[in-house]
PDB file of C-alpha atoms in Angstrom:
ATOM      1  CA  MET A   1     -31.444 -32.489  35.922  1.00  0.00           C
ATOM      2  CA  ASP A   2     -33.254 -30.443  38.359  1.00  0.00           C
ATOM      3  CA  ASN A   3     -29.947 -29.023  39.549  1.00  0.00           C
ATOM      4  CA  VAL A   4     -29.306 -27.939  35.897  1.00  0.00           C
ATOM      5  CA  LYS A   5     -32.744 -26.248  35.569  1.00  0.00           C
ATOM      6  CA  LYS A   6     -32.142 -24.243  38.677  1.00  0.00           C
ATOM      7  CA  TRP A   7     -28.736 -22.608  37.111  1.00  0.00           C
ATOM      8  CA  ILE A   8     -30.428 -21.742  33.862  1.00  0.00           C
ATOM      9  CA  PRO A   9     -32.062 -18.572  34.772  1.00  0.00           C
ATOM     10  CA  ILE A  10     -29.087 -17.361  36.476  1.00  0.00           C
ATOM     11  CA  LEU A  11     -26.942 -18.129  33.449  1.00  0.00           C
ATOM     12  CA  ILE A  12     -29.255 -16.179  31.253  1.00  0.00           C
ATOM     13  CA  ILE A  13     -29.412 -13.117  33.718  1.00  0.00           C
ATOM     14  CA  THR A  14     -25.613 -13.183  33.904  1.00  0.00           C
ATOM     15  CA  PHE A  15     -25.118 -13.267  30.077  1.00  0.00           C
ATOM     16  CA  PHE A  16     -27.448 -10.247  29.685  1.00  0.00           C
ATOM     17  CA  MET A  17     -25.830  -8.406  32.570  1.00  0.00           C
ATOM     18  CA  GLY A  18     -22.487  -8.869  30.641  1.00  0.00           C
ATOM     19  CA  LEU A  19     -23.927  -7.604  27.565  1.00  0.00           C
ATOM     20  CA  LEU A  20     -25.167  -4.523  29.202  1.00  0.00           C
ATOM     21  CA  ALA A  21     -22.118  -3.837  30.992  1.00  0.00           C
ATOM     22  CA  GLY A  22     -20.051  -4.309  27.737  1.00  0.00           C
ATOM     23  CA  TYR A  23     -22.384  -1.797  26.070  1.00  0.00           C
ATOM     24  CA  PHE A  24     -22.024   0.944  28.767  1.00  0.00           C
ATOM     25  CA  LEU A  25     -18.585   0.526  29.921  1.00  0.00           C
ATOM     26  CA  PRO A  26     -16.061   2.593  27.855  1.00  0.00           C
ATOM     27  CA  VAL A  27     -13.022   0.629  26.284  1.00  0.00           C
ATOM     28  CA  GLN A  28      -9.704   1.599  27.872  1.00  0.00           C
ATOM     29  CA  SER A  29      -7.028   1.738  25.176  1.00  0.00           C
ATOM     30  CA  ASP A  30      -4.017   3.766  24.368  1.00  0.00           C
ATOM     31  CA  GLN A  31      -4.474   2.940  20.736  1.00  0.00           C
ATOM     32  CA  GLY A  32      -6.514   4.588  18.174  1.00  0.00           C
ATOM     33  CA  GLU A  33      -7.691   8.099  17.340  1.00  0.00           C
ATOM     34  CA  GLU A  34      -7.960   9.138  21.136  1.00  0.00           C
ATOM     35  CA  ALA A  35      -4.144   8.430  21.765  1.00  0.00           C
ATOM     36  CA  VAL A  36      -3.176  10.463  18.701  1.00  0.00           C
ATOM     37  CA  ILE A  37      -5.373  13.334  19.613  1.00  0.00           C
ATOM     38  CA  ASN A  38      -4.003  13.393  23.101  1.00  0.00           C
ATOM     39  CA  THR A  39      -0.464  13.685  21.932  1.00  0.00           C
ATOM     40  CA  CYS A  40      -1.166  16.174  19.282  1.00  0.00           C
ATOM     41  CA  PRO A  41      -0.049  19.710  20.100  1.00  0.00           C
ATOM     42  CA  ALA A  42      -2.548  22.550  20.094  1.00  0.00           C
ATOM     43  CA  ASN A  43      -0.900  24.327  17.139  1.00  0.00           C
ATOM     44  CA  VAL A  44       0.188  21.787  14.447  1.00  0.00           C
ATOM     45  CA  THR A  45       3.478  22.752  12.892  1.00  0.00           C
ATOM     46  CA  ASP A  46       5.020  21.714   9.632  1.00  0.00           C
ATOM     47  CA  LEU A  47       7.552  19.637  11.624  1.00  0.00           C
ATOM     48  CA  THR A  48       4.677  17.782  13.391  1.00  0.00           C
ATOM     49  CA  ALA A  49       2.732  17.312  10.064  1.00  0.00           C
ATOM     50  CA  LEU A  50       6.034  15.812   8.519  1.00  0.00           C
ATOM     51  CA  ASN A  51       6.511  13.552  11.350  1.00  0.00           C
ATOM     52  CA  VAL A  52       2.893  12.181  11.007  1.00  0.00           C
ATOM     53  CA  ALA A  53       3.293  11.848   7.283  1.00  0.00           C
ATOM     54  CA  LEU A  54       6.552   9.799   7.692  1.00  0.00           C
ATOM     55  CA  ASN A  55       5.232   7.565  10.170  1.00  0.00           C
ATOM     56  CA  ASP A  56       2.309   6.372   7.558  1.00  0.00           C
ATOM     57  CA  SER A  57       2.917   3.112   5.816  1.00  0.00           C
ATOM     58  CA  ARG A  58       1.480   4.719   2.471  1.00  0.00           C
ATOM     59  CA  VAL A  59       3.958   7.448   2.405  1.00  0.00           C
ATOM     60  CA  ILE A  60       6.826   5.305   3.389  1.00  0.00           C
ATOM     61  CA  GLU A  61       5.966   2.833   0.551  1.00  0.00           C
ATOM     62  CA  PHE A  62       5.939   5.576  -2.075  1.00  0.00           C
ATOM     63  CA  LEU A  63       9.109   7.241  -0.872  1.00  0.00           C
ATOM     64  CA  GLU A  64      11.047   3.981  -0.341  1.00  0.00           C
ATOM     65  CA  ASN A  65      14.421   4.053  -2.387  1.00  0.00           C
ATOM     66  CA  LYS A  66      13.577   7.201  -4.081  1.00  0.00           C
ATOM     67  CA  SER A  67      15.464  10.462  -3.913  1.00  0.00           C
ATOM     68  CA  ILE A  68      13.342  13.597  -2.774  1.00  0.00           C
ATOM     69  CA  ASP A  69      13.962  16.492  -5.006  1.00  0.00           C
ATOM     70  CA  SER A  70      11.956  19.045  -2.816  1.00  0.00           C
ATOM     71  CA  ILE A  71       9.108  19.234  -0.010  1.00  0.00           C
ATOM     72  CA  LYS A  72       6.607  22.004  -0.100  1.00  0.00           C
ATOM     73  CA  PHE A  73       4.479  22.768   2.821  1.00  0.00           C
ATOM     74  CA  SER A  74       1.118  24.627   2.559  1.00  0.00           C
ATOM     75  CA  GLY A  75      -1.735  25.625   4.940  1.00  0.00           C
ATOM     76  CA  ILE A  76      -5.272  24.720   3.884  1.00  0.00           C
ATOM     77  CA  GLY A  77      -8.456  25.863   5.857  1.00  0.00           C
ATOM     78  CA  PHE A  78     -11.229  24.711   3.768  1.00  0.00           C
ATOM     79  CA  ASP A  79     -12.931  21.830   5.524  1.00  0.00           C
ATOM     80  CA  GLU A  80     -15.724  22.325   8.030  1.00  0.00           C
ATOM     81  CA  ARG A  81     -14.998  19.223  10.041  1.00  0.00           C
ATOM     82  CA  TYR A  82     -11.286  19.941  10.037  1.00  0.00           C
ATOM     83  CA  ASN A  83     -10.591  23.772  10.269  1.00  0.00           C
ATOM     84  CA  TYR A  84      -7.108  23.696   9.400  1.00  0.00           C
ATOM     85  CA  SER A  85      -4.965  21.248   7.463  1.00  0.00           C
ATOM     86  CA  ILE A  86      -1.293  21.258   6.329  1.00  0.00           C
ATOM     87  CA  GLN A  87      -0.578  19.924   2.835  1.00  0.00           C
ATOM     88  CA  ILE A  88       2.808  18.354   2.182  1.00  0.00           C
ATOM     89  CA  GLU A  89       3.921  17.958  -1.302  1.00  0.00           C
ATOM     90  CA  PHE A  90       6.859  15.453  -2.099  1.00  0.00           C
ATOM     91  CA  TYR A  91       8.509  16.037  -5.206  1.00  0.00           C
ATOM     92  CA  LEU A  92      10.816  13.271  -6.279  1.00  0.00           C
ATOM     93  CA  SER A  93      13.865  13.235  -8.658  1.00  0.00           C
ATOM     94  CA  ASP A  94      12.910  12.156 -12.013  1.00  0.00           C
ATOM     95  CA  SER A  95      14.251   8.601 -12.704  1.00  0.00           C
ATOM     96  CA  GLU A  96      13.426   8.661 -16.204  1.00  0.00           C
ATOM     97  CA  ALA A  97      14.799  11.880 -17.616  1.00  0.00           C
ATOM     98  CA  ASP A  98      14.289  10.957 -21.216  1.00  0.00           C
ATOM     99  CA  THR A  99      10.660  10.866 -20.999  1.00  0.00           C
ATOM    100  CA  CYS A 100       8.076  13.836 -21.385  1.00  0.00           C
ATOM    101  CA  LEU A 101       6.211  13.151 -18.193  1.00  0.00           C
ATOM    102  CA  SER A 102       6.378  15.261 -15.009  1.00  0.00           C
ATOM    103  CA  SER A 103       8.222  13.997 -11.855  1.00  0.00           C
ATOM    104  CA  PRO A 104       6.532  11.749  -9.551  1.00  0.00           C
ATOM    105  CA  ARG A 105       4.958  13.396  -6.522  1.00  0.00           C
ATOM    106  CA  MET A 106       2.887  12.705  -3.554  1.00  0.00           C
ATOM    107  CA  PHE A 107       0.403  14.956  -1.659  1.00  0.00           C
ATOM    108  CA  VAL A 108      -0.376  14.168   1.900  1.00  0.00           C
ATOM    109  CA  LYS A 109      -2.995  16.404   4.046  1.00  0.00           C
ATOM    110  CA  ILE A 110      -2.761  16.278   7.829  1.00  0.00           C
ATOM    111  CA  ASN A 111      -5.629  17.788   9.741  1.00  0.00           C
ATOM    112  CA  ASN A 112      -5.334  19.827  12.942  1.00  0.00           C
ATOM    113  CA  SER A 113      -5.665  16.400  15.089  1.00  0.00           C
ATOM    114  CA  CYS A 114      -2.595  15.050  13.668  1.00  0.00           C
ATOM    115  CA  MET A 115      -4.350  12.515  11.515  1.00  0.00           C
ATOM    116  CA  ILE A 116      -3.814  11.859   7.768  1.00  0.00           C
ATOM    117  CA  TYR A 117      -6.791  13.394   6.073  1.00  0.00           C
ATOM    118  CA  SER A 118      -5.772  12.150   2.670  1.00  0.00           C
ATOM    119  CA  ALA A 119      -2.614  10.781   0.876  1.00  0.00           C
ATOM    120  CA  TYR A 120      -2.629  10.500  -2.883  1.00  0.00           C
ATOM    121  CA  ARG A 121      -0.285  10.341  -5.962  1.00  0.00           C
ATOM    122  CA  PRO A 122      -1.489  12.131  -9.065  1.00  0.00           C
ATOM    123  CA  TYR A 123      -0.757  10.661 -12.379  1.00  0.00           C
ATOM    124  CA  PRO A 124       2.327  12.156 -14.137  1.00  0.00           C
ATOM    125  CA  SER A 125       1.414  14.739 -16.606  1.00  0.00           C
ATOM    126  CA  TYR A 126       2.800  15.283 -20.216  1.00  0.00           C
ATOM    127  CA  ILE A 127       5.105  18.203 -20.489  1.00  0.00           C
ATOM    128  CA  PRO A 128       4.130  20.312 -23.655  1.00  0.00           C
ATOM    129  CA  GLY A 129       6.930  21.179 -26.176  1.00  0.00           C
ATOM    130  CA  CYS A 130       9.208  18.374 -24.711  1.00  0.00           C
ATOM    131  CA  LYS A 131      11.580  16.773 -27.102  1.00  0.00           C
ATOM    132  CA  SER A 132      12.964  13.385 -25.964  1.00  0.00           C
TER     133      SER A 132
END
């Protein structure tokens, strides 16, 4: 029993030293936001933004098995944190042509760090004067 009591203070000190080391040492990882920022070019182009959007699972899930009618790119510079963003609008072919609703679409905003700032699908709107 005396032998065990002799090791308890050493084990407690070792435990707290490990906690301090884990707190102060940075995590070495190639995953996450740092990896994306390091591979992001200085000037984000439309092609870079499109590649980022097409690698996101939310965008792929929405576009899966659908025909894209058109893609529109626009630059946005409104956010203080992310000075410049590129917005991509995916317009899909209308699968239900007999309805008076607008075609499905999706908006994806990519910031200047090659990260998706937002991705959303607006509800279809009613087309006034439409006769089905």
